[in-house]
Coordinates of C-alpha atoms and ligand atoms in Angstrom, one line a residue:
X53 CA -71.2 -23.2 166.6
X54 CA -74.1 -20.7 167.1
X55 CA -76.8 -22.1 164.9
X56 CA -78.3 -20.2 162.0
X57 CA -81.9 -19.3 161.6
X58 CA -84.0 -21.5 159.5
X59 CA -85.2 -19.8 156.4
X60 CA -88.7 -20.3 155.0
X61 CA -90.8 -18.7 152.2
X62 CA -94.6 -18.5 152.3
X63 CA -97.3 -16.8 150.2
X64 CA -98.3 -13.2 151.2
X65 CA -101.7 -14.2 152.5
X66 CA -100.4 -16.8 154.9
X67 CA -101.0 -15.9 158.5
X68 CA -98.1 -14.2 160.3
X69 CA -96.9 -15.0 163.8
X70 CA -94.3 -13.8 166.4
X71 CA -92.5 -10.7 165.2
X72 CA -93.8 -9.2 162.0
X73 CA -91.4 -7.1 160.0
X74 CA -92.9 -4.4 157.7
X75 CA -90.9 -2.3 155.4
X76 CA -91.3 1.4 155.4
X77 CA -90.5 3.8 152.5
X78 CA -89.9 7.5 152.5
X79 CA -91.4 9.5 155.4
X80 CA -92.6 6.3 157.1
X81 CA -94.8 5.4 154.2
X82 CA -96.1 1.8 154.3
X83 CA -97.1 -0.8 151.7
X84 CA -100.6 -0.5 150.3
X85 CA -101.7 -3.8 151.9
X86 CA -100.9 -2.6 155.4
X87 CA -103.9 -2.8 157.8
X88 CA -105.5 0.3 159.2
X89 CA -104.5 -0.8 162.8
X90 CA -100.8 -1.0 161.9
X91 CA -100.9 2.1 159.8
X92 CA -102.3 4.4 162.5
X93 CA -99.9 2.9 165.2
X94 CA -96.8 3.4 162.9
X95 CA -97.9 7.0 162.0
X96 CA -98.0 8.0 165.7
X97 CA -94.9 6.1 166.7
X98 CA -92.9 7.4 163.7
X99 CA -93.8 11.0 164.7
X100 CA -92.7 10.4 168.3
X101 CA -89.6 8.4 167.4
X102 CA -88.6 10.7 164.5
X103 CA -88.6 7.7 162.2
X104 CA -88.6 8.6 158.5
X105 CA -88.2 5.2 156.8
X106 CA -84.5 5.8 156.2
X107 CA -82.5 2.7 155.0
X108 CA -81.7 0.4 157.9
X109 CA -83.5 2.5 160.5
X110 CA -85.8 0.5 162.7
X111 CA -88.9 1.2 164.8
X112 CA -89.7 -1.6 167.3
X113 CA -93.3 -1.7 168.4
X114 CA -95.7 -3.8 170.4
X115 CA -98.4 -5.1 168.0
X116 CA -101.9 -3.6 168.5
X117 CA -104.3 -6.0 170.1
X118 CA -106.3 -6.6 166.9
X119 CA -103.1 -7.7 164.9
X120 CA -102.1 -11.3 164.9
X121 CA -98.5 -10.7 166.1
X122 CA -96.5 -10.0 169.3
X123 CA -94.2 -7.3 167.9
X124 CA -94.0 -5.1 164.9
X125 CA -90.6 -4.3 163.6
X126 CA -90.7 -1.4 161.1
X127 CA -87.5 -1.4 158.9
X128 CA -86.7 1.5 156.7
X129 CA -85.8 0.9 153.1
X130 CA -85.7 4.5 151.7
X131 CA -82.6 5.8 150.1
X132 CA -82.0 8.4 147.4
X133 CA -80.0 5.8 145.5
X134 CA -81.2 2.5 144.2
X135 CA -80.5 -0.2 146.7
X136 CA -77.4 -2.3 145.9
X137 CA -77.0 -6.0 146.6
X138 CA -75.1 -5.3 149.7
X139 CA -78.0 -3.1 151.1
X140 CA -80.2 -6.2 151.0
X141 CA -77.6 -8.2 152.9
X142 CA -77.6 -5.4 155.4
X143 CA -81.4 -5.3 155.7
X144 CA -81.3 -9.1 156.4
X145 CA -78.6 -8.5 159.0
X146 CA -80.6 -5.8 160.8
X147 CA -83.7 -7.9 160.8
X148 CA -81.7 -10.8 162.4
X149 CA -80.1 -8.6 164.9
X150 CA -83.4 -6.9 166.0
X151 CA -85.3 -10.1 166.2
X152 CA -82.7 -12.2 168.0
X153 CA -84.1 -14.7 170.3
X154 CA -87.7 -14.5 168.9
X155 CA -89.0 -18.0 168.0
X156 CA -90.8 -16.8 164.9
X157 CA -90.3 -13.9 162.6
X158 CA -92.4 -13.1 159.5
X159 CA -90.9 -10.6 157.0
X160 CA -93.5 -9.0 154.7
X161 CA -91.6 -8.7 151.4
X162 CA -93.6 -5.7 150.2
X163 CA -92.7 -2.0 150.1
X164 CA -94.0 1.2 148.8
X165 CA -92.5 2.2 145.4
X166 CA -91.8 -1.2 144.2
X167 CA -92.1 -4.9 145.1
X168 CA -89.2 -6.8 146.7
X169 CA -87.9 -9.2 144.1
X170 CA -87.1 -12.9 144.6
X171 CA -83.3 -12.1 144.5
X172 CA -83.6 -9.3 146.9
X173 CA -85.6 -11.5 149.3
X174 CA -83.0 -14.2 149.0
X175 CA -80.2 -11.8 149.7
X176 CA -81.9 -10.7 152.9
X177 CA -82.3 -14.3 153.9
X178 CA -78.5 -14.7 153.3
X179 CA -77.8 -11.5 155.2
X180 CA -79.7 -12.7 158.2
X181 CA -77.6 -16.0 158.3
X182 CA -74.4 -14.1 157.8
X183 CA -75.3 -11.9 160.7
X184 CA -76.2 -14.9 162.9
X185 CA -72.7 -16.4 162.2
X186 CA -70.8 -16.6 165.5
X187 CA -67.5 -18.5 165.9
X188 CA -68.0 -19.8 169.5
X189 CA -66.8 -23.3 168.9
X190 CA -64.3 -23.0 171.7
X191 CA -66.5 -21.3 174.2
X192 CA -68.0 -23.3 177.0
X193 CA -71.3 -22.6 178.7
X194 CA -70.3 -19.8 181.0
X195 CA -68.6 -17.7 178.4
X196 CA -71.2 -18.1 175.6
X197 CA -73.1 -15.1 174.7
X198 CA -76.4 -16.7 175.6
X199 CA -75.0 -18.5 178.6
X200 CA -76.3 -21.8 177.5
X201 CA -74.8 -25.2 177.1
X202 CA -76.0 -25.5 173.6
X203 CA -75.6 -22.8 171.0
X204 CA -78.6 -20.6 170.4
X205 CA -81.6 -22.4 169.0
X206 CA -82.1 -20.6 165.8
X207 CA -85.4 -18.8 165.2
X208 CA -87.3 -19.3 162.0
X209 CA -87.3 -16.4 159.7
X210 CA -90.2 -16.6 157.2
X211 CA -90.4 -14.4 154.2
X212 CA -93.9 -13.8 152.9
X213 CA -93.4 -13.2 149.2
X214 CA -95.4 -12.8 146.0
X215 CA -93.8 -15.8 144.3
X216 CA -92.7 -18.6 146.6
X217 CA -91.0 -20.9 144.0
X218 CA -89.0 -18.0 142.6
X219 CA -87.8 -16.9 146.1
X220 CA -86.9 -20.5 146.9
X221 CA -84.8 -20.8 143.7
X222 CA -83.1 -17.5 144.2
X223 CA -82.3 -18.6 147.8
X224 CA -80.5 -21.8 146.6
X225 CA -78.0 -19.4 144.9
X226 CA -77.7 -17.0 147.8
X227 CA -77.5 -19.8 150.3
X228 CA -74.6 -21.4 148.5
X229 CA -72.7 -18.0 148.5
X230 CA -73.4 -17.5 152.2
X231 CA -72.2 -21.0 152.9
X232 CA -68.9 -20.3 151.0
X233 CA -68.5 -17.1 153.0
X234 CA -69.0 -18.8 156.3
X235 CA -66.7 -21.6 155.4
X236 CA -64.0 -19.0 154.6
X237 CA -64.7 -17.3 157.9
X238 CA -64.5 -20.6 159.8
X239 CA -61.1 -21.4 158.3
X240 CA -59.7 -18.0 159.1
X241 CA -61.1 -18.0 162.7
X242 CA -59.7 -21.4 163.5
X243 CA -56.5 -21.3 165.5
X244 CA -53.3 -22.6 163.9
X245 CA -52.9 -25.5 166.4
X246 CA -56.1 -26.9 165.1
X247 CA -55.6 -25.9 161.4
X248 CA -52.2 -26.9 160.1
X249 CA -51.6 -27.5 156.5
X250 CA -52.6 -31.1 156.7
X251 CA -55.9 -30.3 158.5
X252 CA -56.7 -27.5 156.1
X253 CA -56.2 -29.9 153.2
X254 CA -58.5 -32.3 154.9
X255 CA -61.3 -29.7 155.1
X256 CA -60.7 -28.9 151.5
X257 CA -61.0 -32.7 150.6
X258 CA -64.5 -32.5 152.2
X259 CA -65.6 -30.3 149.3
X260 CA -66.0 -33.5 147.2
X261 CA -69.4 -33.7 148.8
X262 CA -70.3 -30.7 146.8
X263 CA -69.0 -32.3 143.6
X264 CA -65.6 -30.5 143.6
X265 CA -62.7 -32.7 142.5
X266 CA -59.9 -32.3 145.0
X267 CA -56.3 -33.3 144.6
X268 CA -53.8 -32.9 147.5
X269 CA -50.1 -32.9 146.8
X270 CA -47.7 -33.8 149.6
X271 CA -44.1 -32.9 150.3
X272 CA -42.5 -35.5 148.0
X273 CA -44.8 -34.6 145.1
X274 CA -43.9 -30.8 145.7
X275 CA -40.3 -31.8 145.7
X276 CA -40.7 -33.7 142.4
X277 CA -42.3 -30.6 140.9
X278 CA -39.3 -28.5 142.1
X279 CA -41.4 -26.1 144.2
X280 CA -38.4 -25.0 146.2
X281 CA -39.7 -21.6 146.8
X282 CA -42.8 -23.0 148.7
X283 CA -40.8 -25.7 150.3
X284 CA -38.2 -23.3 151.6
X285 CA -41.0 -21.5 153.6
X286 CA -42.2 -24.8 155.0
X287 CA -38.9 -26.2 156.0
X288 CA -38.9 -24.4 159.5
X289 CA -42.1 -26.2 160.7
X290 CA -42.5 -29.8 161.7
X291 CA -45.8 -29.7 160.0
X292 CA -45.4 -30.6 156.3
X293 CA -46.8 -28.4 153.4
X294 CA -49.6 -29.3 151.1
X295 CA -50.8 -27.9 147.7
X296 CA -54.5 -28.4 147.2
X297 CA -56.1 -28.3 143.8
X298 CA -59.8 -28.0 143.5
X299 CA -61.7 -28.4 140.3
X300 CA -65.3 -27.4 139.6
X301 CA -66.4 -28.5 136.1
X302 CA -69.7 -26.9 135.6
X303 CA -69.1 -25.5 132.1
X304 CA -68.6 -26.9 128.6
X305 CA -66.0 -29.7 128.6
X306 CA -63.7 -28.1 126.1
X307 CA -63.7 -24.7 127.7
X308 CA -60.5 -23.4 129.3
X309 CA -61.0 -22.9 133.1
X310 CA -60.7 -19.7 135.1
X311 CA -58.4 -20.0 138.1
X312 CA -58.3 -18.8 141.7
X313 CA -55.0 -19.1 143.6
X314 CA -54.6 -18.5 147.4
X315 CA -51.9 -17.9 150.0
X316 CA -52.4 -20.4 152.8
X317 CA -49.9 -19.6 155.5
X318 CA -51.6 -21.3 158.4
X319 CA -49.4 -19.3 160.8
X320 CA -46.7 -16.7 160.0
X321 CA -44.1 -16.2 162.8
X322 CA -42.0 -14.4 160.3
X323 CA -39.4 -17.2 160.4
X324 CA -35.9 -16.3 161.4
X325 CA -36.8 -12.7 160.5
X326 CA -39.2 -13.1 163.3
X327 CA -42.2 -10.8 163.9
X328 CA -42.6 -8.8 167.1
X329 CA -44.9 -10.4 169.7
X330 CA -47.6 -7.7 169.6
X331 CA -50.7 -9.0 167.6
X332 CA -48.6 -12.0 166.3
X333 CA -51.8 -14.1 167.2
X334 CA -53.5 -12.5 164.2
X335 CA -51.1 -14.4 161.9
X336 CA -53.4 -17.4 162.3
X337 CA -55.4 -15.6 159.7
X338 CA -52.5 -15.5 157.2
X339 CA -54.4 -18.1 155.1
X340 CA -57.3 -15.7 154.5
X341 CA -56.5 -15.8 150.6
X342 CA -56.6 -19.5 150.6
X343 CA -59.8 -19.5 152.7
X344 CA -61.5 -17.2 150.1
X345 CA -60.5 -19.5 147.3
X346 CA -61.9 -22.6 149.1
X347 CA -65.1 -20.5 149.9
X348 CA -65.7 -19.4 146.3
X349 CA -65.3 -23.0 145.1
X350 CA -67.8 -24.0 147.6
X351 CA -70.1 -21.3 146.4
X352 CA -69.7 -22.1 142.7
X353 CA -70.3 -25.8 143.3
X354 CA -73.2 -25.2 145.7
X355 CA -75.1 -23.1 143.1
X356 CA -74.0 -25.4 140.3
X357 CA -72.4 -22.5 138.4
X358 CA -72.0 -23.1 134.6
X359 CA -68.3 -22.5 134.6
X360 CA -65.1 -24.5 134.8
X361 CA -63.0 -23.2 137.7
X362 CA -59.8 -24.2 139.3
X363 CA -58.9 -23.4 142.9
X364 CA -55.2 -23.8 144.0
X365 CA -53.9 -23.1 147.5
X366 CA -50.4 -23.4 148.9
X367 CA -50.6 -24.5 152.5
X368 CA -47.5 -24.0 154.7
X369 CA -46.6 -22.9 158.2
X370 CA -43.8 -20.2 158.4
X371 CA -42.1 -21.2 161.5
X372 CA -38.7 -21.2 163.2
X373 CA -36.3 -24.0 164.1
X374 CA -32.9 -25.2 163.4
X375 CA -33.8 -26.2 159.9
X376 CA -35.6 -22.9 159.0
X377 CA -34.8 -20.9 156.0
X378 CA -32.2 -18.2 156.6
X379 CA -32.0 -14.6 155.3
X380 CA -29.6 -14.8 152.4
X381 CA -30.6 -18.3 151.3
X382 CA -31.1 -18.7 147.5
X383 CA -33.9 -20.9 146.2
X384 CA -34.9 -21.9 142.7
X385 CA -38.7 -21.6 142.1
X386 CA -40.5 -24.2 139.9
X387 CA -40.3 -21.7 137.0
X388 CA -36.5 -21.8 137.2
X389 CA -36.2 -18.2 138.6
X390 CA -33.7 -18.0 141.4
X391 CA -34.8 -16.0 144.5
X392 CA -32.6 -14.5 147.2
X393 CA -34.6 -14.7 150.4
X394 CA -33.5 -11.5 152.2
X395 CA -36.4 -11.5 154.6
X396 CA -38.1 -14.7 155.7
X397 CA -41.1 -12.8 156.7
X398 CA -41.8 -12.0 153.0
X399 CA -43.0 -15.7 152.7
X400 CA -46.3 -15.3 151.0
X401 CA -44.9 -14.3 147.7
X402 CA -42.6 -17.4 147.8
X403 CA -45.5 -19.7 148.3
X404 CA -47.6 -18.0 145.5
X405 CA -44.6 -18.0 143.1
X406 CA -44.8 -21.8 142.8
X407 CA -48.6 -22.0 143.1
X408 CA -49.1 -19.4 140.3
X409 CA -46.5 -21.0 138.0
X410 CA -48.0 -24.4 138.5
X411 CA -51.5 -23.1 137.8
X412 CA -50.8 -21.5 134.5
X413 CA -48.4 -24.3 133.5
X414 CA -50.8 -27.2 134.1
X415 CA -54.3 -25.6 133.5
X416 CA -53.7 -22.8 130.8
X417 CA -56.5 -20.8 132.4
X418 CA -58.3 -17.8 130.8
X419 CA -57.1 -15.8 133.8
X420 CA -55.8 -16.2 137.3
X421 CA -56.8 -14.2 140.3
X422 CA -54.8 -14.7 143.4
X423 CA -55.7 -13.6 146.9
X424 CA -53.3 -13.2 149.7
X425 CA -52.8 -11.5 153.1
X426 CA -49.6 -10.4 151.5
X427 CA -48.4 -7.1 153.1
X428 CA -48.7 -4.9 156.0
X429 CA -48.1 -2.0 153.6
X430 CA -51.6 -2.5 151.9
X431 CA -53.2 -2.0 155.4
X432 CA -51.3 1.3 155.7
X433 CA -52.4 2.3 152.3
X434 CA -56.1 1.2 152.2
X435 CA -57.0 0.3 155.8
X436 CA -59.8 -2.3 156.2
X437 CA -62.2 -1.0 153.5
X438 CA -60.6 -1.8 150.2
X439 CA -58.4 -4.7 149.1
X440 CA -55.4 -3.9 146.9
X441 CA -55.8 -4.7 143.3
X442 CA -52.9 -5.3 141.0
X443 CA -53.2 -6.6 137.4
X444 CA -51.6 -6.9 134.1
X445 CA -55.0 -6.8 132.4
X446 CA -57.3 -3.8 132.3
X447 CA -60.4 -5.8 131.3
X448 CA -60.0 -8.3 134.2
X449 CA -59.2 -5.3 136.5
X450 CA -62.3 -3.3 135.5
X451 CA -64.5 -6.4 136.0
X452 CA -63.2 -6.9 139.5
X453 CA -63.6 -3.2 140.4
X454 CA -67.2 -3.4 139.2
X455 CA -67.9 -6.7 141.1
X456 CA -66.5 -4.9 144.1
X457 CA -68.9 -2.1 144.0
X458 CA -71.8 -4.5 143.4
X459 CA -71.0 -6.7 146.3
X460 CA -69.6 -4.1 148.7
X461 CA -66.3 -6.2 148.8
X462 CA -64.5 -3.2 147.3
X463 CA -61.0 -3.3 145.7
X464 CA -58.7 -0.3 144.7
X465 CA -56.2 -0.6 141.9
X466 CA -52.6 0.2 142.4
X467 CA -49.9 0.4 139.8
X468 CA -47.4 -2.2 138.4
X469 CA -44.5 -0.6 136.4
X470 CA -41.0 -1.4 135.3
X471 CA -39.6 1.0 137.9
X472 CA -41.0 -1.0 140.7
X473 CA -39.9 -4.2 139.1
X474 CA -36.4 -3.0 139.1
X475 CA -36.6 -2.7 142.9
X476 CA -36.8 -6.5 143.3
X477 CA -33.7 -7.3 141.1
X478 CA -31.3 -9.6 143.0
X479 CA -27.7 -9.2 143.9
X480 CA -26.8 -12.8 143.9
X481 CA -29.9 -14.3 142.3
X482 CA -32.4 -13.2 139.7
X483 CA -34.7 -11.5 142.1
X484 CA -34.9 -10.9 145.9
X485 CA -38.0 -11.2 148.0
X486 CA -38.1 -7.7 149.3
X487 CA -38.1 -4.3 147.6
X488 CA -36.6 -1.1 148.8
X489 CA -37.4 -1.1 152.5
X490 CA -40.7 0.5 153.4
X491 CA -41.2 2.2 150.0
X492 CA -44.0 0.8 147.8
X493 CA -44.1 -2.4 149.9
X494 CA -47.4 -3.7 148.5
X495 CA -46.4 -2.9 144.9
X496 CA -43.0 -4.6 145.0
X497 CA -44.8 -7.7 146.5
X498 CA -47.1 -7.6 143.5
X499 CA -44.2 -7.2 141.1
X500 CA -42.7 -10.2 142.6
X501 CA -45.8 -12.3 141.9
X502 CA -46.0 -11.0 138.3
X503 CA -42.6 -12.7 137.7
X504 CA -44.5 -16.0 138.0
X505 CA -47.6 -15.5 135.9
X506 CA -46.0 -16.0 132.5
X507 CA -48.1 -13.2 130.8
X508 CA -51.4 -15.0 131.6
X509 CA -54.2 -12.3 132.4
X510 CA -53.8 -12.0 136.1
X511 CA -55.0 -10.0 139.1
X512 CA -53.6 -10.0 142.6
X513 CA -55.8 -9.1 145.5
X514 CA -53.9 -8.1 148.7
X515 CA -56.5 -8.9 151.4
X516 CA -54.3 -8.3 154.5
X517 CA -56.6 -5.5 155.7
X518 CA -60.0 -7.0 154.6
X519 CA -59.8 -10.8 155.3
X520 CA -59.8 -10.2 159.0
X521 CA -60.0 -7.5 161.6
X522 CA -62.3 -5.3 159.7
X523 CA -64.9 -3.5 161.7
X524 CA -68.2 -5.4 162.4
X525 CA -71.1 -4.5 160.2
X526 CA -74.8 -5.4 159.6
X527 CA -73.9 -8.9 158.2
X528 CA -70.6 -9.7 159.7
X529 CA -69.8 -9.7 163.4
X530 CA -66.9 -12.0 163.2
X531 CA -63.1 -11.3 163.2
X532 CA -62.8 -13.1 159.9
X533 CA -65.0 -11.6 157.1
X534 CA -64.9 -14.2 154.3
X535 CA -63.8 -11.3 152.1
X536 CA -63.4 -12.3 148.4
X537 CA -66.1 -15.0 148.3
X538 CA -68.9 -12.8 147.1
X539 CA -66.6 -10.7 145.0
X540 CA -65.2 -13.6 143.0
X541 CA -68.6 -15.3 142.8
X542 CA -70.0 -12.1 141.3
X543 CA -67.1 -11.9 138.8
X544 CA -68.1 -15.3 137.6
X545 CA -71.8 -14.6 137.4
X546 CA -71.3 -11.4 135.6
X547 CA -68.8 -12.5 133.0
X548 CA -67.8 -16.1 132.9
X549 CA -70.9 -18.2 133.1
X550 CA -72.2 -20.2 130.1
X551 CA -76.0 -19.4 129.8
Ligands
LIG735 N1 -48.6 -12.0 156.4 C1 -47.8 -10.9 156.4 C2 -48.6 -9.6 156.0 C3 -49.7 -9.2 156.9 C4 -49.5 -8.1 157.8 C5 -51.0 -9.8 156.8 C6 -50.5 -7.7 158.6 C7 -52.0 -9.3 157.7 C8 -51.8 -8.3 158.5 C9 -46.7 -11.0 155.4 O1 -46.1 -12.4 155.3 C10 -45.5 -10.2 155.9 O2 -45.0 -10.5 156.9 N2 -45.2 -9.2 155.0 C11 -44.1 -8.3 155.4 C12 -43.3 -8.1 154.1 C13 -42.0 -7.4 154.3 C14 -41.0 -8.3 155.2 C15 -41.3 -7.1 153.0 C16 -44.7 -7.0 155.8 O3 -45.7 -6.6 155.3 O4 -44.2 -6.4 156.8
LIG736 MN1 -44.7 -12.8 156.6
LIG737 ZN1 -47.5 -13.9 155.7

């Protein structure tokens, strides 16, 4: 895999080398400590290059002879609005992109109109790493971007800061969140021949190194639990299903946990209701919800969050063979609800039905948030820029909306209502796994899930448009985005952490 830059923090008076990054404010204004040599060079170049210090704009200059650096990269930080957390990630991403290949980079964390805080510095460092992420595991020398046998040797990005210990401490938090995000990206980018349910569960088991307790349930255990909705999806694949349960106990012992639940369909052919060939390859990412759950557990453990959190993912392959589930089959979920499977391609809700029921039944959580690449309909409604949010709880919903704005992993709430619930009433069983054709497809899927939450405060995030295939940005160039990790981590840090 392409290696990540190594990140260092030094005091502001330490000598700089390589590429020196200086932040510019409104109208190319520079921090007070900027030398005269740099100041006069930037003033002239800014006029010629029409550089006004606008957020994320850059000015790339050869350093003047009397400055101890090779290049100067001036990066704009001016905005009429206060900078959001995501803006700092973007700044880090822009710095990484503009200094690619440089052996050494020094970022002067100082700007006009206010210092750069330890948290902001740490977010830039995380943004630089996230930008450098490149899933090139399966590319050999000739097709690698740098044409080299070995992945790029990372440069060192050094942040010169007012308070070194504070920046280092803030970075341990941001580094953990970035590691969780990149873990989620890896899982989604991996092809399904490499990452079946068993292999996915093995990757999850490795989280024990971070102090996460991991339990993996196999087929016979799922059968004993009567998870026939999940098992019905898995039965068309020679690769057996798994249910993975992760526990991070960072909070008070007697406190009820919060819970995250994920759809982990390692590949979705559609089953007997088979999908058309075009873009079917993208269904290797149909475990994006599960990947985000694993990623957020990695983040919480990595930053030793003071919270008790459960992560549960249902891992199956939705495939086709002589034993595959048929349209019209009726299965009984763990909850006892009977389900008519009218379309085997509406499989995610069947997997989640049992995972959600199991979660609330065993753990009695304060709330459950599930993430799933659940419907094409949500992509039609919201494209790649918001995940669909459905919830039975206004407080949880508002908190997710706010966390979305804070992190840039935005969500948009859609309704649940008895009228939509009626659309999934079954003819031969309690409910059916599809609604009324194309109408309200994302909502009827959410109504289905609600049947299995037993009135626990719950939110469903439909990430079909955001977990993968979203346009590249300053801090993500990869097909898989890792969407959901930063959002849920933020939900925890804003509201559910013991102080
Ligand atoms: N995994 C798909 C949804 C999906 C579509 C995810 C596009 C990512 C990108 C899901 O299992 C599915 O097939 N849903 C069907 C439901 C329908 C049969 C009611 C859909 O959306 O078409
Ligand atoms: Mn499907
Ligand atoms: Zn699916």
